[in-house]
Short mmCIF file of C-alpha atoms in Angstrom, two decimals:
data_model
loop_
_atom_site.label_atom_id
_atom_site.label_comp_id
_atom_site.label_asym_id
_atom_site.label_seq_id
_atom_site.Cartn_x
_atom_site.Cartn_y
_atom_site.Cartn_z
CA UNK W 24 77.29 89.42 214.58
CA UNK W 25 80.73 89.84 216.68
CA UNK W 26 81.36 93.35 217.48
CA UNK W 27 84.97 94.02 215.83
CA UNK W 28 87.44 96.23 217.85
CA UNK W 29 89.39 97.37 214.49
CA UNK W 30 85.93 99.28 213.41
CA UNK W 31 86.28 102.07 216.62
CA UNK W 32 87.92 104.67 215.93
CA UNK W 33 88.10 107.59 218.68
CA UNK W 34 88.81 111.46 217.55
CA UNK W 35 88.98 114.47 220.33
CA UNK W 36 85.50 114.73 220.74
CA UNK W 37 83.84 111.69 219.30
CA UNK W 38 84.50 107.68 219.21
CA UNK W 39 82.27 105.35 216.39
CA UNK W 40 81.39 102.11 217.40
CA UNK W 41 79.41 99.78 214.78
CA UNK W 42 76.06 99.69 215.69
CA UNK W 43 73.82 96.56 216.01
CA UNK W 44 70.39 95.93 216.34
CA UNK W 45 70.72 95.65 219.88
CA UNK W 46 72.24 99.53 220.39
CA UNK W 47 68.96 100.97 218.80
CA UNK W 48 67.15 102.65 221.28
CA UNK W 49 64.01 105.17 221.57
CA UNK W 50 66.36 107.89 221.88
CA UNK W 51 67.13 106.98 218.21
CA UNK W 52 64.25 106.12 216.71
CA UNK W 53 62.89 109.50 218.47
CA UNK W 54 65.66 111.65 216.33
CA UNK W 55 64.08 109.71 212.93
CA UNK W 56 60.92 111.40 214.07
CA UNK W 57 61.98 115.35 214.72
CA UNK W 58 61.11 117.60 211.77
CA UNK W 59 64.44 119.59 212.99
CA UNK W 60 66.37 116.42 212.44
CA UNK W 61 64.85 114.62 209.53
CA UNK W 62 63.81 117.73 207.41
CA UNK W 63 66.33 116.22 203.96
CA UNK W 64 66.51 112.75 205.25
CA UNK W 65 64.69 110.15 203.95
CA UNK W 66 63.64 108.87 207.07
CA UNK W 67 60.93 111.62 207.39
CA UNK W 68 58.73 109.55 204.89
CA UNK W 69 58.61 106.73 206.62
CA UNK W 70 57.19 105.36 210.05
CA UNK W 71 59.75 104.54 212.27
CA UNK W 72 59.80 101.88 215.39
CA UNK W 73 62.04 100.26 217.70
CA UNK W 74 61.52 96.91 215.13
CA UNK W 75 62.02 99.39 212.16
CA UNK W 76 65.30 100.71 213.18
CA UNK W 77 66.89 97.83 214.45
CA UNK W 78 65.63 95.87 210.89
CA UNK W 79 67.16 98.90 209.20
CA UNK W 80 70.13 98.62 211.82
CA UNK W 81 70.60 94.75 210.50
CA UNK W 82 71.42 95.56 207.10
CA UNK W 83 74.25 96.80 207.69
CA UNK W 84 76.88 93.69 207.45
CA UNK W 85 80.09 96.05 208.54
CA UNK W 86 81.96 94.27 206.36
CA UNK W 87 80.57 95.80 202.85
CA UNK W 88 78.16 98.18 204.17
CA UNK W 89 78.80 99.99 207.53
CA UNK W 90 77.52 102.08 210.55
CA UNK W 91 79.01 103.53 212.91
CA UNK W 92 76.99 105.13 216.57
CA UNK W 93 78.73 108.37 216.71
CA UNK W 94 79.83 109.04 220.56
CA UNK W 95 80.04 111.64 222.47
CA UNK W 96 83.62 110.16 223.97
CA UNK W 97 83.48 111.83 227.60
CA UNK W 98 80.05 110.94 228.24
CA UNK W 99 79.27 108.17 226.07
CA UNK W 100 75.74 109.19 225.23
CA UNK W 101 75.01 108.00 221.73
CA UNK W 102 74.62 111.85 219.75
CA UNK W 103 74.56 110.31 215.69
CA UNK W 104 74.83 107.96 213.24
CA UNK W 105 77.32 107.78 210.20
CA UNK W 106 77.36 105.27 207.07
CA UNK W 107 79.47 104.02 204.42
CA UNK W 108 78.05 102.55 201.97
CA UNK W 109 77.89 101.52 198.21
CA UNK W 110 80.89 100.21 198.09
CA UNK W 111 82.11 99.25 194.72
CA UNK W 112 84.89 96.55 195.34
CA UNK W 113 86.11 97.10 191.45
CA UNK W 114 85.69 101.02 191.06
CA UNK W 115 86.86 101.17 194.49
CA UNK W 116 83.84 104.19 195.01
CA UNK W 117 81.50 104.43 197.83
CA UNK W 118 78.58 106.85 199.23
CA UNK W 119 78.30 108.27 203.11
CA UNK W 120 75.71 109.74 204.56
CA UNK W 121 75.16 111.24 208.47
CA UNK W 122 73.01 112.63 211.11
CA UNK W 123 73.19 114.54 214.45
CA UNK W 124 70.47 113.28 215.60
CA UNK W 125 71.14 115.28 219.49
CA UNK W 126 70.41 118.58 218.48
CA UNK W 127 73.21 120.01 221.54
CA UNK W 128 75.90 118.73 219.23
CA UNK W 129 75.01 120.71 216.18
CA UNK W 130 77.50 123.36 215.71
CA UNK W 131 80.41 121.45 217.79
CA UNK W 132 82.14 119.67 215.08
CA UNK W 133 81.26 116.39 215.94
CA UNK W 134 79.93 115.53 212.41
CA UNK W 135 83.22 116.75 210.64
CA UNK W 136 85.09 114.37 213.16
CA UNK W 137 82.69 111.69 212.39
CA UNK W 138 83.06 112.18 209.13
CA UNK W 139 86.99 112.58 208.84
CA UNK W 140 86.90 109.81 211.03
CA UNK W 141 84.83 107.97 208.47
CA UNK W 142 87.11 109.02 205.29
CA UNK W 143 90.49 107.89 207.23
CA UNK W 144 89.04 104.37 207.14
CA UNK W 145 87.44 104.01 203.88
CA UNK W 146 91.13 105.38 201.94
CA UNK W 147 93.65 104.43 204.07
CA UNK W 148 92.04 100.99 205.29
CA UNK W 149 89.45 99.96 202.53
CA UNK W 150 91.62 101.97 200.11
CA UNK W 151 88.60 103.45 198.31
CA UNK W 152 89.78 106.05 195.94
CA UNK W 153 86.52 108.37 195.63
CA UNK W 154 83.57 108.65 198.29
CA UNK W 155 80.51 110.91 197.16
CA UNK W 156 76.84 112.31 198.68
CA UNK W 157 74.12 114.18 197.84
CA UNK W 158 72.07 116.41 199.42
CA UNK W 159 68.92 119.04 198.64
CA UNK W 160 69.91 121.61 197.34
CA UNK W 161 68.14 123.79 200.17
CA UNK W 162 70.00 122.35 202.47
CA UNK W 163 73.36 124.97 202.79
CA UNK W 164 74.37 123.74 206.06
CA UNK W 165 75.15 120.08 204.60
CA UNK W 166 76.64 121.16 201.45
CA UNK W 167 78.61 123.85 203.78
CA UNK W 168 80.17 120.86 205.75
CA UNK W 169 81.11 119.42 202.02
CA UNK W 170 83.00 122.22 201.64
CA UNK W 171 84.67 122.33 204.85
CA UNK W 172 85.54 118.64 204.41
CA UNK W 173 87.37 119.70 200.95
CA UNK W 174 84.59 117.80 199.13
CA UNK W 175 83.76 119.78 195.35
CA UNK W 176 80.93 119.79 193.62
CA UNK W 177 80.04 116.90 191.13
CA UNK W 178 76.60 117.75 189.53
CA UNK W 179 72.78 118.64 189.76
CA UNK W 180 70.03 116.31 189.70
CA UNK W 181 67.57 118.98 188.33
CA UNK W 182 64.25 118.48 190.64
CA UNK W 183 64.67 115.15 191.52
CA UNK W 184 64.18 115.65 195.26
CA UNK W 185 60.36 116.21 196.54
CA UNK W 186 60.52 118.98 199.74
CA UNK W 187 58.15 121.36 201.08
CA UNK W 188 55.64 120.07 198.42
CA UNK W 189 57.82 121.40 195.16
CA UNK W 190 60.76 119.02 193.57
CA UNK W 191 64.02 120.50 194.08
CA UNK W 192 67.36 120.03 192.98
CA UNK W 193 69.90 117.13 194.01
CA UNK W 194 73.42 118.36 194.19
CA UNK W 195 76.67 116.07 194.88
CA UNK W 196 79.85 116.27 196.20
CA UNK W 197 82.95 114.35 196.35
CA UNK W 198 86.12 113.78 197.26
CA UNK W 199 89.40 111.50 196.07
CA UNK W 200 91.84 109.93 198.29
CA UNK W 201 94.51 112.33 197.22
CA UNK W 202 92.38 115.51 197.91
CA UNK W 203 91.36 113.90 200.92
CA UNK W 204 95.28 113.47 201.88
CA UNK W 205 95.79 116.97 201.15
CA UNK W 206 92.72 118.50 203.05
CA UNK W 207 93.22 115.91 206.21
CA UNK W 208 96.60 117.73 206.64
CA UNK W 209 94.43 121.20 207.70
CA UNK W 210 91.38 119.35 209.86
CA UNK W 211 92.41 119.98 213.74
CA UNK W 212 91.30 116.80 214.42
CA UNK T 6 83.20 151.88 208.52
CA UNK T 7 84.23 150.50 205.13
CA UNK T 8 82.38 147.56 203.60
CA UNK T 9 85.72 145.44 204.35
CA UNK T 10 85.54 146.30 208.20
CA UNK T 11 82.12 146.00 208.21
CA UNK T 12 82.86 141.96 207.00
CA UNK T 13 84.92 141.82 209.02
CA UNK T 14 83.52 142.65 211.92
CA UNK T 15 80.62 140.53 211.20
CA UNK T 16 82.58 137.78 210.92
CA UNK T 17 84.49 137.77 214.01
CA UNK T 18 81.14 138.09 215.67
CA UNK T 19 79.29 135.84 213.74
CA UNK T 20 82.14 133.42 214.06
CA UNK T 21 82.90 133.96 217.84
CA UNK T 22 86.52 134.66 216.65
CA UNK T 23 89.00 137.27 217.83
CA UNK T 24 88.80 140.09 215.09
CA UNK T 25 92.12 139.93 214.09
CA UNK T 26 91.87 136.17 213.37
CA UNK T 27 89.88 137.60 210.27
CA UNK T 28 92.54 138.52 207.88
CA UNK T 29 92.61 138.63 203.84
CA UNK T 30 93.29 135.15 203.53
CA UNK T 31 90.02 134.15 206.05
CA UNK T 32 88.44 131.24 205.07
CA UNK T 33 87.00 127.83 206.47
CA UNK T 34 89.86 126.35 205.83
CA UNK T 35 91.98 128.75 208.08
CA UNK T 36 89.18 128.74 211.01
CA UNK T 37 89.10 125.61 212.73
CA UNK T 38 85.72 127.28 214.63
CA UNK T 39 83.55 127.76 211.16
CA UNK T 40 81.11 125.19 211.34
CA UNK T 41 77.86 124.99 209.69
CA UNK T 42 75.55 126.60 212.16
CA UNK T 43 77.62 129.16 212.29
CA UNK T 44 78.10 129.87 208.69
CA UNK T 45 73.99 130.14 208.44
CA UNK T 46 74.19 132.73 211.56
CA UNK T 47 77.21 134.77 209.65
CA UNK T 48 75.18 134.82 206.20
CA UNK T 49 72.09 135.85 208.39
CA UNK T 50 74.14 138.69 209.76
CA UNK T 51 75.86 139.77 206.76
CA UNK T 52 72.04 140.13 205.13
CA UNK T 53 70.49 141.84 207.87
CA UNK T 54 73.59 144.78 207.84
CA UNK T 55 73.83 144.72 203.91
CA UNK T 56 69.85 144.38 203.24
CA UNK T 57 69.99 141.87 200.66
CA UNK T 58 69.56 137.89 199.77
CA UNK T 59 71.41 135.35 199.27
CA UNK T 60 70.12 132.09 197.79
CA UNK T 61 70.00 128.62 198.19
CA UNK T 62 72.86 128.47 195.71
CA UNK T 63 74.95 131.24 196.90
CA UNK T 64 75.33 130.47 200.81
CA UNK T 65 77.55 127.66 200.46
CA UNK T 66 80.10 129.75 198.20
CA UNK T 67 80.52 131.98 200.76
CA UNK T 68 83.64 130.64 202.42
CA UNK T 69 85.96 133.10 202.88
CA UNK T 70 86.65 136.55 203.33
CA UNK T 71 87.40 137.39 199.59
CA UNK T 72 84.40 135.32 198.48
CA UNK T 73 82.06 136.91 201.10
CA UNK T 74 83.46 140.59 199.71
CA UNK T 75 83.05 140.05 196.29
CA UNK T 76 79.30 138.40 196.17
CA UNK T 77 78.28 141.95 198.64
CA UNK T 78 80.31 143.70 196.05
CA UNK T 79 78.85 142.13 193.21
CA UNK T 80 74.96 142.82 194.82
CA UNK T 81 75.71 146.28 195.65
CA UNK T 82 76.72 147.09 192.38
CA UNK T 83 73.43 145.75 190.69
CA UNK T 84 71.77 147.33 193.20
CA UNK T 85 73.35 150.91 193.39
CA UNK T 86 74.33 150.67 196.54
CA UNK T 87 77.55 151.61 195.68
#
């Protein structure tokens, strides 16, 4: 697949390049594997390889379904990943998703510029009018960064979501172009 | 101290903000430096001085001065404290 120049996009802190199977490396696959990373992902149910990742890495076509390496931009050490995905090309919706994975950029911002980052493409570029996630509902530090990204709250999935060995509740957020417009105006990024 | 100054001053700690950055009007939206990690170490902080809970459902909400006053109002008053 041709790596495609118009899908980088640099902030102050962080640049997102597509990632291909190639760009998978243990370092990744390793953050997959930390409890303190994966506690409400998905990935923590799963076994995870070099082959794994890169196979998971591959079904992502960047042209309907996308992810981005997040980048530390001074250093270039790979820190995260971000996604955009199902992408409605009629209801003009889609879904995002994220993870730190390098636990020294928690608490530096870099996800919110990811993110923003992320959100600038799909409704200015893609024109997407709504983009939406979910998370546990234990998990206040992701549905804090909803907030601080002007995302509101959609709805509860009551105990839909097994964690810690009891089903808990699924909560999602989202945010329209126009409130996205409005919010981007007050991001310092 | 009153409870206000006591927020307040948790806050600006909590936050690693000047204190008079923490005004009425206080909120994410107004401090660029209020990121996640440090929202869980402010609500940590505001339970240890105030001695009370907040839950799962209630941590997120607290995003601003005015919404951080009320829900300690709120507890102390169905807890006496007041």
């Amino acid at each position: 697949m041709a790596r495609n120049s118009s899908l980088v996009f640099e902030g102050r802190q962080t640049q997102l390049k597509p990632l291909f199977p190639e760009d998978v490396t243990q370092e990744y696959v390793s953050w997959l594997k930390d409890p303190g990373v994966n506690e409400f992902l998905e990935a923590r149910f799963k076994k995870h390889t070099l082959a794994t990742q890169r196979a998971y890495v591959r079904g992502f076509d960047q042209k309907t379904k996308f992810l981005w390496g997040i980048f530390d931009k001074k250093t270039k050490k790979h820190i995260g990943v971000i996604t955009l995905y199902d992408i409605h090309p009629m209801h003009k919706y889609a879904n995002y998703g994220y993870l730190i994975g390098n636990k020294k950029y928690w608490g530096t911002g870099a996800a919110q510029e990811a993110i923003a980052l992320v959100f600038d493409f799909a409704f200015l570029k893609l024109r997407i009018r709504s983009i939406s996630t979910g998370a546990y509902a234990p998990n206040v530090a992701s549905v804090f960064n909803y907030k601080k990204m002007g995302l509101s709250y959609q709805g509860t999935f009551k105990e839909r979501l097994l964690y810690k060995g009891a089903f808990v509740d699924q909560v999602w957020y989202g945010i329209t172009r126009d409130e996205w417009l409005s919010r981007r105006k007050k991001l310092a990024f | 101290m009153s409870t206000e100054e006591r927020i307040k001053s948790i806050m600006a700690d909590s936050l690693e903000v000047d204190r008079t950055l923490i005004k009425d009007n206080a909120s994410i939206y107004t401090i660029a430096q209020w990121d996640s990690l440090q929202h869980l170490r402010l609500v940590m902080a505001l339970q240890e001085e105030f001695g009370m809970r907040f839950g799962d459902r209630e941590i997120p909400d607290l995003v601003s001065f005015a919404a951080i006053q009320e829900a300690i109002t709120k507890k102390m008053k169905s807890h006496g404290k007041e």
